[in-house]
Each structure stands twice: as C-alpha cells, then as structure tokens.
PDB file of C-alpha atoms and ligand atoms in Angstrom:
ATOM      1  CA  MET A   1       0.000   0.000   0.000  1.00 98.00           C
ATOM      2  CA  ARG A   2       1.220   3.453  -0.759  1.00 97.00           C
ATOM      3  CA  LEU A   3      -0.084   6.389   1.214  1.00 98.00           C
ATOM      4  CA  LEU A   4       0.344  10.105   0.657  1.00 98.00           C
ATOM      5  CA  LEU A   5      -0.757  11.950   3.776  1.00 98.00           C
ATOM      6  CA  ILE A   6      -1.611  15.637   3.504  1.00 98.00           C
ATOM      7  CA  HIS A   7      -2.464  17.856   6.454  1.00 98.00           C
ATOM      8  CA  ALA A   8      -5.050  20.057   4.816  1.00 98.00           C
ATOM      9  CA  ASP A   9      -6.901  23.265   5.546  1.00 98.00           C
ATOM     10  CA  TYR A  10      -9.610  21.678   3.425  1.00 98.00           C
ATOM     11  CA  ILE A  11     -10.333  19.229   0.674  1.00 98.00           C
ATOM     12  CA  GLU A  12     -13.332  19.617  -1.596  1.00 98.00           C
ATOM     13  CA  TYR A  13     -14.197  17.021  -4.152  1.00 98.00           C
ATOM     14  CA  GLU A  14     -16.933  16.125  -6.553  1.00 98.00           C
ATOM     15  CA  PRO A  15     -17.348  12.802  -8.374  1.00 98.00           C
ATOM     16  CA  LYS A  16     -17.738  13.771 -12.032  1.00 98.00           C
ATOM     17  CA  GLU A  17     -17.761  10.610 -14.096  1.00 97.00           C
ATOM     18  CA  LYS A  18     -17.712   6.852 -13.515  1.00 97.00           C
ATOM     19  CA  THR A  19     -14.973   4.507 -14.596  1.00 96.00           C
ATOM     20  CA  LYS A  20     -16.087   0.942 -15.197  1.00 95.00           C
ATOM     21  CA  PHE A  21     -14.958   0.134 -11.653  1.00 96.00           C
ATOM     22  CA  ALA A  22     -17.080   2.810 -10.030  1.00 97.00           C
ATOM     23  CA  GLU A  23     -18.574   2.138  -6.640  1.00 96.00           C
ATOM     24  CA  ASP A  24     -22.299   2.645  -6.472  1.00 95.00           C
ATOM     25  CA  TRP A  25     -22.442   6.175  -5.099  1.00 96.00           C
ATOM     26  CA  GLU A  26     -24.676   9.195  -5.103  1.00 95.00           C
ATOM     27  CA  PRO A  27     -22.283  11.822  -6.481  1.00 95.00           C
ATOM     28  CA  LYS A  28     -22.286  15.053  -4.571  1.00 96.00           C
ATOM     29  CA  LYS A  29     -19.829  17.732  -3.661  1.00 98.00           C
ATOM     30  CA  GLU A  30     -18.110  17.281  -0.318  1.00 98.00           C
ATOM     31  CA  ARG A  31     -15.928  19.621   1.677  1.00 98.00           C
ATOM     32  CA  ILE A  32     -13.958  18.592   4.750  1.00 98.00           C
ATOM     33  CA  GLU A  33     -11.919  21.139   6.693  1.00 98.00           C
ATOM     34  CA  GLU A  34      -8.918  20.770   9.009  1.00 98.00           C
ATOM     35  CA  CYS A  35      -8.270  17.163   8.164  1.00 98.00           C
ATOM     36  CA  LEU A  36      -5.685  14.575   7.240  1.00 98.00           C
ATOM     37  CA  VAL A  37      -6.202  13.486   3.625  1.00 98.00           C
ATOM     38  CA  VAL A  38      -4.882   9.994   2.975  1.00 98.00           C
ATOM     39  CA  PHE A  39      -4.394   9.428  -0.748  1.00 98.00           C
ATOM     40  CA  THR A  40      -4.277   5.639  -0.954  1.00 98.00           C
ATOM     41  CA  SER A  41      -3.063   3.192  -3.596  1.00 98.00           C
ATOM     42  CA  VAL A  42      -4.112  -0.323  -2.626  1.00 98.00           C
ATOM     43  CA  GLU A  43      -1.553  -2.766  -3.993  1.00 97.00           C
ATOM     44  CA  LYS A  44      -1.610  -6.506  -4.557  1.00 96.00           C
ATOM     45  CA  GLY A  45      -1.616  -8.381  -1.248  1.00 96.00           C
ATOM     46  CA  ASP A  46      -2.698  -5.385   0.789  1.00 97.00           C
ATOM     47  CA  GLU A  47      -5.542  -7.260   2.428  1.00 96.00           C
ATOM     48  CA  ASN A  48      -2.716  -8.480   4.686  1.00 96.00           C
ATOM     49  CA  VAL A  49      -1.399  -5.094   5.784  1.00 97.00           C
ATOM     50  CA  VAL A  50      -4.546  -3.218   6.740  1.00 98.00           C
ATOM     51  CA  ASP A  51      -3.698  -3.104  10.439  1.00 97.00           C
ATOM     52  CA  ARG A  52      -0.219  -1.775   9.708  1.00 97.00           C
ATOM     53  CA  ALA A  53      -1.637   0.907   7.440  1.00 98.00           C
ATOM     54  CA  VAL A  54      -4.252   1.913   9.985  1.00 98.00           C
ATOM     55  CA  GLU A  55      -1.558   2.201  12.621  1.00 98.00           C
ATOM     56  CA  GLU A  56       0.593   4.447  10.409  1.00 98.00           C
ATOM     57  CA  ILE A  57      -2.360   6.712   9.625  1.00 98.00           C
ATOM     58  CA  ARG A  58      -3.437   6.825  13.255  1.00 98.00           C
ATOM     59  CA  GLU A  59       0.080   7.770  14.346  1.00 98.00           C
ATOM     60  CA  VAL A  60       0.259  10.676  11.879  1.00 98.00           C
ATOM     61  CA  ALA A  61      -3.250  11.895  12.723  1.00 98.00           C
ATOM     62  CA  LYS A  62      -2.441  11.936  16.422  1.00 98.00           C
ATOM     63  CA  LYS A  63       0.835  13.755  15.848  1.00 98.00           C
ATOM     64  CA  LEU A  64      -1.025  16.405  13.846  1.00 98.00           C
ATOM     65  CA  ASN A  65      -3.841  16.527  16.370  1.00 98.00           C
ATOM     66  CA  VAL A  66      -6.578  16.197  13.738  1.00 98.00           C
ATOM     67  CA  ASP A  67      -9.874  14.474  14.387  1.00 98.00           C
ATOM     68  CA  LYS A  68     -10.987  14.238  10.761  1.00 98.00           C
ATOM     69  CA  ILE A  69      -9.475  11.813   8.247  1.00 98.00           C
ATOM     70  CA  VAL A  70     -10.356  11.585   4.564  1.00 98.00           C
ATOM     71  CA  VAL A  71      -9.568   8.257   2.912  1.00 98.00           C
ATOM     72  CA  TYR A  72      -9.176   9.119  -0.759  1.00 98.00           C
ATOM     73  CA  PRO A  73      -8.505   6.299  -3.247  1.00 98.00           C
ATOM     74  CA  TYR A  74      -5.631   7.254  -5.503  1.00 98.00           C
ATOM     75  CA  ALA A  75      -4.316   4.864  -8.127  1.00 96.00           C
ATOM     76  CA  HIS A  76      -1.426   7.091  -9.160  1.00 96.00           C
ATOM     77  CA  LEU A  77       0.957   6.236  -6.342  1.00 96.00           C
ATOM     78  CA  SER A  78       1.680   2.697  -7.522  1.00 95.00           C
ATOM     79  CA  SER A  79       2.217   0.557 -10.603  1.00 92.00           C
ATOM     80  CA  ASN A  80       1.222  -2.610  -8.740  1.00 94.00           C
ATOM     81  CA  LEU A  81      -2.450  -2.041  -8.001  1.00 97.00           C
ATOM     82  CA  ALA A  82      -4.776  -4.577  -6.419  1.00 98.00           C
ATOM     83  CA  ASP A  83      -7.898  -5.534  -8.338  1.00 98.00           C
ATOM     84  CA  PRO A  84     -10.793  -3.116  -7.788  1.00 98.00           C
ATOM     85  CA  ASP A  85     -12.858  -5.426  -5.538  1.00 97.00           C
ATOM     86  CA  THR A  86      -9.921  -5.957  -3.199  1.00 98.00           C
ATOM     87  CA  ALA A  87      -9.135  -2.256  -3.244  1.00 98.00           C
ATOM     88  CA  VAL A  88     -12.664  -1.304  -2.197  1.00 98.00           C
ATOM     89  CA  ALA A  89     -12.699  -3.969   0.532  1.00 98.00           C
ATOM     90  CA  VAL A  90      -9.375  -2.723   1.911  1.00 98.00           C
ATOM     91  CA  LEU A  91     -10.473   0.920   1.798  1.00 98.00           C
ATOM     92  CA  LYS A  92     -13.685   0.067   3.649  1.00 98.00           C
ATOM     93  CA  GLU A  93     -11.742  -1.837   6.285  1.00 98.00           C
ATOM     94  CA  ILE A  94      -9.391   1.116   6.792  1.00 98.00           C
ATOM     95  CA  GLU A  95     -12.414   3.404   7.086  1.00 98.00           C
ATOM     96  CA  SER A  96     -14.053   1.136   9.600  1.00 98.00           C
ATOM     97  CA  LYS A  97     -10.990   0.702  11.798  1.00 98.00           C
ATOM     98  CA  LEU A  98     -10.069   4.397  11.819  1.00 98.00           C
ATOM     99  CA  SER A  99     -13.664   5.246  12.666  1.00 98.00           C
ATOM    100  CA  GLN A 100     -13.108   3.849  16.150  1.00 98.00           C
ATOM    101  CA  ASP A 101     -11.008   6.934  16.953  1.00 97.00           C
ATOM    102  CA  PHE A 102     -11.617   9.507  14.247  1.00 98.00           C
ATOM    103  CA  ASN A 103     -14.292  11.161  12.188  1.00 98.00           C
ATOM    104  CA  VAL A 104     -13.648   9.422   8.861  1.00 98.00           C
ATOM    105  CA  HIS A 105     -14.875  10.326   5.404  1.00 98.00           C
ATOM    106  CA  ARG A 106     -14.174   7.920   2.557  1.00 98.00           C
ATOM    107  CA  ALA A 107     -14.282   9.178  -1.031  1.00 98.00           C
ATOM    108  CA  PRO A 108     -15.712   6.836  -3.656  1.00 98.00           C
ATOM    109  CA  PHE A 109     -13.549   4.429  -5.607  1.00 98.00           C
ATOM    110  CA  GLY A 110     -13.558   4.344  -9.383  1.00 98.00           C
ATOM    111  CA  TRP A 111     -14.886   7.818 -10.136  1.00 98.00           C
ATOM    112  CA  TYR A 112     -13.130  10.643 -11.897  1.00 98.00           C
ATOM    113  CA  LYS A 113     -13.247  13.353  -9.295  1.00 98.00           C
ATOM    114  CA  ALA A 114     -12.595  17.062  -9.385  1.00 98.00           C
ATOM    115  CA  PHE A 115     -10.915  18.210  -6.197  1.00 98.00           C
ATOM    116  CA  LYS A 116      -9.568  21.283  -4.482  1.00 98.00           C
ATOM    117  CA  LEU A 117      -6.935  20.782  -1.832  1.00 98.00           C
ATOM    118  CA  SER A 118      -5.072  23.159   0.451  1.00 98.00           C
ATOM    119  CA  CYS A 119      -1.912  21.713   2.001  1.00 98.00           C
ATOM    120  CA  LYS A 120      -0.694  23.564   5.070  1.00 98.00           C
ATOM    121  CA  GLY A 121       2.998  23.445   4.180  1.00 98.00           C
ATOM    122  CA  HIS A 122       4.576  22.807   7.576  1.00 98.00           C
ATOM    123  CA  PRO A 123       7.235  20.073   7.748  1.00 97.00           C
ATOM    124  CA  LEU A 124       4.790  17.314   8.687  1.00 97.00           C
ATOM    125  CA  SER A 125       2.035  18.376   6.309  1.00 98.00           C
ATOM    126  CA  GLU A 126       3.168  16.046   3.519  1.00 98.00           C
ATOM    127  CA  LEU A 127       4.288  12.537   4.347  1.00 97.00           C
ATOM    128  CA  SER A 128       4.352   9.281   2.464  1.00 97.00           C
ATOM    129  CA  ARG A 129       4.355   5.679   3.549  1.00 97.00           C
ATOM    130  CA  SER A 130       4.877   2.430   1.718  1.00 96.00           C
ATOM    131  CA  ILE A 131       3.616  -0.643   3.522  1.00 97.00           C
ATOM    132  CA  VAL A 132       4.437  -4.060   2.144  1.00 92.00           C
ATOM    133  CA  VAL A 133       3.866  -7.605   3.330  1.00 80.00           C
ATOM    134  CA  GLU A 134       7.495  -8.670   3.224  1.00 69.00           C
ATOM    135  CA  GLU A 135      10.411  -6.724   4.613  1.00 54.00           C
ATOM    136  CA  GLU A 136       7.911  -4.418   6.222  1.00 48.00           C
ATOM    137  CA  LYS A 137      10.284  -2.970   8.713  1.00 51.00           C
ATOM    138  CA  GLU A 138      12.959  -2.076   6.156  1.00 47.00           C
ATOM    139  CA  VAL A 139      10.534  -0.294   3.867  1.00 54.00           C
ATOM    140  CA  THR A 140       8.946   1.775   6.573  1.00 57.00           C
ATOM    141  CA  GLN A 141      12.321   2.866   7.832  1.00 52.00           C
ATOM    142  CA  ALA A 142      13.532   3.798   4.357  1.00 54.00           C
ATOM    143  CA  LEU A 143      10.541   6.043   3.924  1.00 59.00           C
ATOM    144  CA  LYS A 144      10.988   7.648   7.275  1.00 55.00           C
ATOM    145  CA  ALA A 145      14.549   8.533   6.267  1.00 54.00           C
ATOM    146  CA  GLU A 146      13.189   9.864   3.001  1.00 53.00           C
ATOM    147  CA  GLU A 147      11.131  12.457   4.802  1.00 56.00           C
ATOM    148  CA  LYS A 148      14.298  14.331   5.532  1.00 54.00           C
ATOM    149  CA  VAL A 149      15.015  14.701   1.832  1.00 57.00           C
ATOM    150  CA  LYS A 150      11.554  15.828   0.831  1.00 56.00           C
ATOM    151  CA  SER A 151      11.205  18.718  -1.501  1.00 56.00           C
TER     152      SER A 151
ATOM    153  CA  MET B   1      11.367   9.328 -12.721  1.00 98.00           C
ATOM    154  CA  ARG B   2       7.842   9.348 -11.477  1.00 97.00           C
ATOM    155  CA  LEU B   3       5.441  12.005 -12.664  1.00 98.00           C
ATOM    156  CA  LEU B   4       1.957  12.880 -11.471  1.00 98.00           C
ATOM    157  CA  LEU B   5       0.322  15.170 -14.007  1.00 98.00           C
ATOM    158  CA  ILE B   6      -2.657  17.253 -12.936  1.00 98.00           C
ATOM    159  CA  HIS B   7      -4.712  19.411 -15.275  1.00 98.00           C
ATOM    160  CA  ALA B   8      -5.483  22.253 -12.933  1.00 98.00           C
ATOM    161  CA  ASP B   9      -7.757  25.264 -12.785  1.00 98.00           C
ATOM    162  CA  TYR B  10      -4.976  26.728 -10.698  1.00 98.00           C
ATOM    163  CA  ILE B  11      -2.110  25.969  -8.390  1.00 98.00           C
ATOM    164  CA  GLU B  12      -0.983  28.399  -5.739  1.00 98.00           C
ATOM    165  CA  TYR B  13       2.042  27.732  -3.616  1.00 98.00           C
ATOM    166  CA  GLU B  14       4.248  29.440  -1.122  1.00 98.00           C
ATOM    167  CA  PRO B  15       7.660  28.244   0.089  1.00 98.00           C
ATOM    168  CA  LYS B  16       7.415  28.243   3.874  1.00 98.00           C
ATOM    169  CA  GLU B  17      10.550  26.702   5.281  1.00 97.00           C
ATOM    170  CA  LYS B  18      13.872  25.376   3.986  1.00 97.00           C
ATOM    171  CA  THR B  19      15.067  21.814   4.248  1.00 96.00           C
ATOM    172  CA  LYS B  20      18.812  21.386   4.290  1.00 95.00           C
ATOM    173  CA  PHE B  21      18.657  20.736   0.555  1.00 96.00           C
ATOM    174  CA  ALA B  22      16.860  23.968  -0.252  1.00 97.00           C
ATOM    175  CA  GLU B  23      17.635  25.729  -3.505  1.00 96.00           C
ATOM    176  CA  ASP B  24      18.617  29.333  -3.079  1.00 95.00           C
ATOM    177  CA  TRP B  25      15.298  31.032  -3.726  1.00 96.00           C
ATOM    178  CA  GLU B  26      13.426  34.188  -2.865  1.00 95.00           C
ATOM    179  CA  PRO B  27      10.282  32.720  -1.316  1.00 94.00           C
ATOM    180  CA  LYS B  28       7.092  34.289  -2.570  1.00 96.00           C
ATOM    181  CA  LYS B  29       3.559  33.224  -3.244  1.00 98.00           C
ATOM    182  CA  GLU B  30       2.869  32.140  -6.806  1.00 98.00           C
ATOM    183  CA  ARG B  31      -0.379  31.389  -8.592  1.00 98.00           C
ATOM    184  CA  ILE B  32      -0.607  29.810 -12.026  1.00 98.00           C
ATOM    185  CA  GLU B  33      -3.978  29.270 -13.680  1.00 98.00           C
ATOM    186  CA  GLU B  34      -5.122  26.847 -16.387  1.00 98.00           C
ATOM    187  CA  CYS B  35      -2.000  24.763 -16.340  1.00 98.00           C
ATOM    188  CA  LEU B  36      -0.556  21.280 -16.251  1.00 98.00           C
ATOM    189  CA  VAL B  37       1.102  20.654 -12.886  1.00 98.00           C
ATOM    190  CA  VAL B  38       3.850  18.038 -13.085  1.00 98.00           C
ATOM    191  CA  PHE B  39       4.638  16.674  -9.633  1.00 98.00           C
ATOM    192  CA  THR B  40       8.058  15.131 -10.172  1.00 98.00           C
ATOM    193  CA  SER B  41      10.133  12.605  -8.219  1.00 98.00           C
ATOM    194  CA  VAL B  42      13.631  12.449  -9.698  1.00 98.00           C
ATOM    195  CA  GLU B  43      15.009   8.958  -9.158  1.00 97.00           C
ATOM    196  CA  LYS B  44      18.512   7.521  -9.304  1.00 96.00           C
ATOM    197  CA  GLY B  45      19.786   7.446 -12.894  1.00 96.00           C
ATOM    198  CA  ASP B  46      17.230   9.940 -14.173  1.00 97.00           C
ATOM    199  CA  GLU B  47      19.853  12.156 -15.767  1.00 96.00           C
ATOM    200  CA  ASN B  48      19.556   9.544 -18.550  1.00 96.00           C
ATOM    201  CA  VAL B  49      15.811   9.809 -19.141  1.00 97.00           C
ATOM    202  CA  VAL B  50      15.237  13.561 -19.318  1.00 98.00           C
ATOM    203  CA  ASP B  51      14.307  13.538 -22.996  1.00 97.00           C
ATOM    204  CA  ARG B  52      11.822  10.715 -22.477  1.00 97.00           C
ATOM    205  CA  ALA B  53      10.242  12.573 -19.579  1.00 98.00           C
ATOM    206  CA  VAL B  54      10.037  15.819 -21.524  1.00 98.00           C
ATOM    207  CA  GLU B  55       8.379  13.968 -24.385  1.00 98.00           C
ATOM    208  CA  GLU B  56       5.765  12.424 -22.059  1.00 98.00           C
ATOM    209  CA  ILE B  57       4.976  15.792 -20.507  1.00 98.00           C
ATOM    210  CA  ARG B  58       4.837  17.515 -23.878  1.00 98.00           C
ATOM    211  CA  GLU B  59       2.448  14.871 -25.197  1.00 98.00           C
ATOM    212  CA  VAL B  60       0.043  15.300 -22.273  1.00 98.00           C
ATOM    213  CA  ALA B  61       0.234  19.107 -22.411  1.00 98.00           C
ATOM    214  CA  LYS B  62      -0.602  19.111 -26.113  1.00 98.00           C
ATOM    215  CA  LYS B  63      -3.483  16.693 -25.627  1.00 98.00           C
ATOM    216  CA  LEU B  64      -4.902  18.973 -22.934  1.00 98.00           C
ATOM    217  CA  ASN B  65      -4.202  22.069 -24.991  1.00 98.00           C
ATOM    218  CA  VAL B  66      -2.489  23.921 -22.158  1.00 98.00           C
ATOM    219  CA  ASP B  67       0.298  26.397 -22.702  1.00 98.00           C
ATOM    220  CA  LYS B  68       1.421  26.640 -19.084  1.00 98.00           C
ATOM    221  CA  ILE B  69       3.331  23.894 -17.289  1.00 98.00           C
ATOM    222  CA  VAL B  70       4.365  23.904 -13.632  1.00 98.00           C
ATOM    223  CA  VAL B  71       7.296  21.645 -12.764  1.00 98.00           C
ATOM    224  CA  TYR B  72       6.819  20.895  -9.080  1.00 98.00           C
ATOM    225  CA  PRO B  73       9.425  18.773  -7.266  1.00 98.00           C
ATOM    226  CA  TYR B  74       7.708  16.080  -5.270  1.00 98.00           C
ATOM    227  CA  ALA B  75       9.696  13.506  -3.324  1.00 96.00           C
ATOM    228  CA  HIS B  76       6.659  11.510  -2.249  1.00 96.00           C
ATOM    229  CA  LEU B  77       6.128   9.558  -5.445  1.00 96.00           C
ATOM    230  CA  SER B  78       9.216   7.356  -5.060  1.00 95.00           C
ATOM    231  CA  SER B  79      11.348   5.493  -2.544  1.00 92.00           C
ATOM    232  CA  ASN B  80      14.377   5.581  -4.840  1.00 95.00           C
ATOM    233  CA  LEU B  81      15.222   9.284  -4.995  1.00 97.00           C
ATOM    234  CA  ALA B  82      18.238  10.766  -6.733  1.00 98.00           C
ATOM    235  CA  ASP B  83      20.602  12.879  -4.657  1.00 98.00           C
ATOM    236  CA  PRO B  84      19.473  16.518  -4.373  1.00 98.00           C
ATOM    237  CA  ASP B  85      22.096  17.965  -6.743  1.00 97.00           C
ATOM    238  CA  THR B  86      21.125  15.543  -9.486  1.00 98.00           C
ATOM    239  CA  ALA B  87      17.448  16.194  -8.830  1.00 98.00           C
ATOM    240  CA  VAL B  88      17.853  19.941  -9.234  1.00 98.00           C
ATOM    241  CA  ALA B  89      19.939  19.507 -12.388  1.00 98.00           C
ATOM    242  CA  VAL B  90      17.314  17.210 -13.902  1.00 98.00           C
ATOM    243  CA  LEU B  91      14.455  19.539 -12.961  1.00 98.00           C
ATOM    244  CA  LYS B  92      16.262  22.499 -14.531  1.00 98.00           C
ATOM    245  CA  GLU B  93      16.887  20.532 -17.705  1.00 98.00           C
ATOM    246  CA  ILE B  94      13.204  19.582 -17.920  1.00 98.00           C
ATOM    247  CA  GLU B  95      12.282  23.227 -17.389  1.00 98.00           C
ATOM    248  CA  SER B  96      14.697  24.373 -20.065  1.00 98.00           C
ATOM    249  CA  LYS B  97      13.585  21.840 -22.670  1.00 98.00           C
ATOM    250  CA  LEU B  98       9.866  22.370 -22.106  1.00 98.00           C
ATOM    251  CA  SER B  99      10.409  26.126 -22.312  1.00 98.00           C
ATOM    252  CA  GLN B 100      11.008  25.767 -26.032  1.00 98.00           C
ATOM    253  CA  ASP B 101       7.273  25.148 -26.504  1.00 97.00           C
ATOM    254  CA  PHE B 102       5.514  26.141 -23.291  1.00 98.00           C
ATOM    255  CA  ASN B 103       5.349  28.778 -20.635  1.00 98.00           C
ATOM    256  CA  VAL B 104       7.092  26.913 -17.804  1.00 98.00           C
ATOM    257  CA  HIS B 105       7.189  27.722 -14.119  1.00 98.00           C
ATOM    258  CA  ARG B 106       9.474  25.638 -11.893  1.00 98.00           C
ATOM    259  CA  ALA B 107       8.816  25.518  -8.140  1.00 98.00           C
ATOM    260  CA  PRO B 108      11.854  25.451  -5.859  1.00 98.00           C
ATOM    261  CA  PHE B 109      13.416  22.206  -4.694  1.00 98.00           C
ATOM    262  CA  GLY B 110      13.980  21.466  -1.031  1.00 98.00           C
ATOM    263  CA  TRP B 111      11.449  23.813   0.541  1.00 98.00           C
ATOM    264  CA  TYR B 112       8.400  22.920   2.564  1.00 98.00           C
ATOM    265  CA  LYS B 113       5.658  24.537   0.571  1.00 98.00           C
ATOM    266  CA  ALA B 114       2.030  25.305   1.276  1.00 98.00           C
ATOM    267  CA  PHE B 115      -0.086  24.808  -1.818  1.00 98.00           C
ATOM    268  CA  LYS B 116      -3.622  25.043  -3.082  1.00 98.00           C
ATOM    269  CA  LEU B 117      -4.537  22.964  -6.083  1.00 98.00           C
ATOM    270  CA  SER B 118      -7.734  22.589  -8.088  1.00 98.00           C
ATOM    271  CA  CYS B 119      -7.868  19.473 -10.266  1.00 98.00           C
ATOM    272  CA  LYS B 120     -10.434  19.650 -13.051  1.00 98.00           C
ATOM    273  CA  GLY B 121     -11.670  16.070 -12.686  1.00 98.00           C
ATOM    274  CA  HIS B 122     -12.145  15.049 -16.318  1.00 98.00           C
ATOM    275  CA  PRO B 123     -10.730  11.658 -17.331  1.00 97.00           C
ATOM    276  CA  LEU B 124      -7.372  13.034 -18.476  1.00 97.00           C
ATOM    277  CA  SER B 125      -6.945  15.480 -15.610  1.00 98.00           C
ATOM    278  CA  GLU B 126      -4.922  13.050 -13.471  1.00 98.00           C
ATOM    279  CA  LEU B 127      -2.286  10.907 -15.102  1.00 97.00           C
ATOM    280  CA  SER B 128       0.893   9.293 -13.888  1.00 97.00           C
ATOM    281  CA  ARG B 129       4.023   8.161 -15.641  1.00 97.00           C
ATOM    282  CA  SER B 130       7.004   6.121 -14.523  1.00 96.00           C
ATOM    283  CA  ILE B 131      10.068   6.485 -16.709  1.00 97.00           C
ATOM    284  CA  VAL B 132      13.018   4.198 -16.124  1.00 92.00           C
ATOM    285  CA  VAL B 133      16.312   3.628 -17.877  1.00 81.00           C
ATOM    286  CA  GLU B 134      15.871  -0.101 -18.397  1.00 69.00           C
ATOM    287  CA  GLU B 135      12.773  -1.790 -19.747  1.00 54.00           C
ATOM    288  CA  GLU B 136      11.443   1.635 -20.587  1.00 48.00           C
ATOM    289  CA  LYS B 137       8.869   0.458 -23.018  1.00 51.00           C
ATOM    290  CA  GLU B 138       7.331  -2.114 -20.697  1.00 47.00           C
ATOM    291  CA  VAL B 139       6.989   0.320 -17.839  1.00 54.00           C
ATOM    292  CA  THR B 140       5.390   3.051 -19.891  1.00 57.00           C
ATOM    293  CA  GLN B 141       2.891   0.616 -21.326  1.00 52.00           C
ATOM    294  CA  ALA B 142       2.034  -0.820 -17.946  1.00 54.00           C
ATOM    295  CA  LEU B 143       1.276   2.660 -16.702  1.00 59.00           C
ATOM    296  CA  LYS B 144      -0.832   3.503 -19.692  1.00 55.00           C
ATOM    297  CA  ALA B 145      -2.907   0.400 -19.013  1.00 55.00           C
ATOM    298  CA  GLU B 146      -3.155   1.443 -15.395  1.00 54.00           C
ATOM    299  CA  GLU B 147      -4.884   4.662 -16.344  1.00 56.00           C
ATOM    300  CA  LYS B 148      -7.981   2.659 -17.133  1.00 54.00           C
ATOM    301  CA  VAL B 149      -8.131   1.452 -13.541  1.00 57.00           C
ATOM    302  CA  LYS B 150      -7.686   4.844 -11.949  1.00 56.00           C
ATOM    303  CA  SER B 151      -9.910   5.781  -9.093  1.00 56.00           C
TER     304      SER B 151
HETATM  305 MG1   MG C 201       0.735   5.200 -11.867  1.00 64.39          MG
END
C-alpha cells in the first residue's frame, strides 16, 4: 500500500464521471476542513497489511492533532495495483478501523473526481508511507529517512 | 522518474521553510492558472531519461491544450530518490527543454511549501508516468494500461 498523507486546511471534491470500476455512489460535492487526507493506492496483497496501514495513519493523525481523516482512493501512487474489488474492501476496512477513533470520510472508488486541496505546508504536512507484506520494517524505515530529503 | 500530471484550474504555492537541501530562492507566493502541474520525483539514474520525460509531458500538455506547465518537485512519489544535486539539475533541464514550446514555471526544490490545487476532474486530468532507464517500453505501457483502472 502506498499512502500520501496531507495535512489540509480543506479538501473539496466532486465525483464527475464513472470509470467501469465505479462504486455505487450518489455523487455530490463534499468539503472537509482541518483534516488529514490519505491518498491511498491499494496494492496486490494489501488485504494483509490493513492493520499496519491503519496504525501508520493513526500515528500521523495523532501527531497532527486532527480528528478528521479523509480516505481518498488514488491509483497514481503505484504501478502494482490490487484488483478493484480488493481495493474497495481494503479501503472500507481502513475506514471502519479508523472510525473507532476519528471522524472518517471515505471518497468513492472508481470515479473521476474534481478536487480542491489546500496543504498547510509545515514540515509534517506532507508525508508518504509504503507498507508491504514482506520486509515491512525495512521499507517503513527507508521512507521515514526519506522524509528528511523531501522537496 | 515518477510524474503525477494534474490538469489544474490553478495551483498556488508558497515556500514556507527550507530543508537542508533547499535551492537558493526568494520565497514568494505564486499562482498559475489553467495549467498542467507536473509533480516530479527524480530517481537515481534519471539524468539519462530527461528527454523521455520531456516527451511524455509535452504529449500530455498538447493533448490537454495547455500552454502553461508547472514543474513541481515532489519527493513523495518514489522510494528511490536521486541525490538533491542531481534532482535539481534534472528539474532544470526539464524546465529548459519544455520552455522551447511552453510557458514553464518551476517551483523550488527542497522547501516545505504550502499549496492550493484545483484538479479539473475530467478523465485526463490526473495521469501518472514512470520512466526508467531499463525496460522503458514495458513500464510506460504498464502505466498507460493502469490509467484505465484509476480511481
Ligand atoms: Mg501510476
């Protein structure tokens, strides 16, 4: 799983058009303020790393002291995507588990969406995580080091 | 090199704080409207794929009929980043080559930046590309196929 975590003043989005993998969804404009937006690429095998992903997201959200999390499916962070059914199942599980502690909004999978995003710009306002089944520890550490080189 | 290409109503950004790799830059707020924003992770070896990258960007920009391109360094698309000096050199070369045909704005490398972005949301308004030295053709094709699965 690849995550891009943005501490946002707001995100607004509107589902505009279905892909053939579109979730059944009543498209309407949404706006969430003062939140952590989690752009998420679900990769092959990720049904096995949901708890790890949830823990990473939870840790960042607590550090930023946000109570709202937006889980936003985002295919563009990976070239090794899970099939759509698995992706939706994983996203729903993340939503459900985070909902124990946070106010969670999940954006629909498989829609072309317009969005407006305002990233705060402080050093922790853009982070990324890569969570894999094997060699988990190594990958997470590599990405934590990478934060220091961000641009 | 990994590219995330966003057809935007606008991007606004403001450099807020230097990392230790910060380009020498006079920080000021910028706003570019009706543009293609190219979030760019320069990876190891990418000094060898600049022309390929420029060609991919040019192709998308022409398809979208934009005349403004924003080259925006973005470390979060890769776990295999080039060293900062190489990254800046590659970004400048992309800027220079695209400037032959487009109005190009390059955002500074190595700064924490606040930004506001509005993505149009039509099917070609979010694309990604991965350009590698070896097996170039395979990778590009895999990513083109992936566009059909975007969410
Ligand atoms: Mg991609």
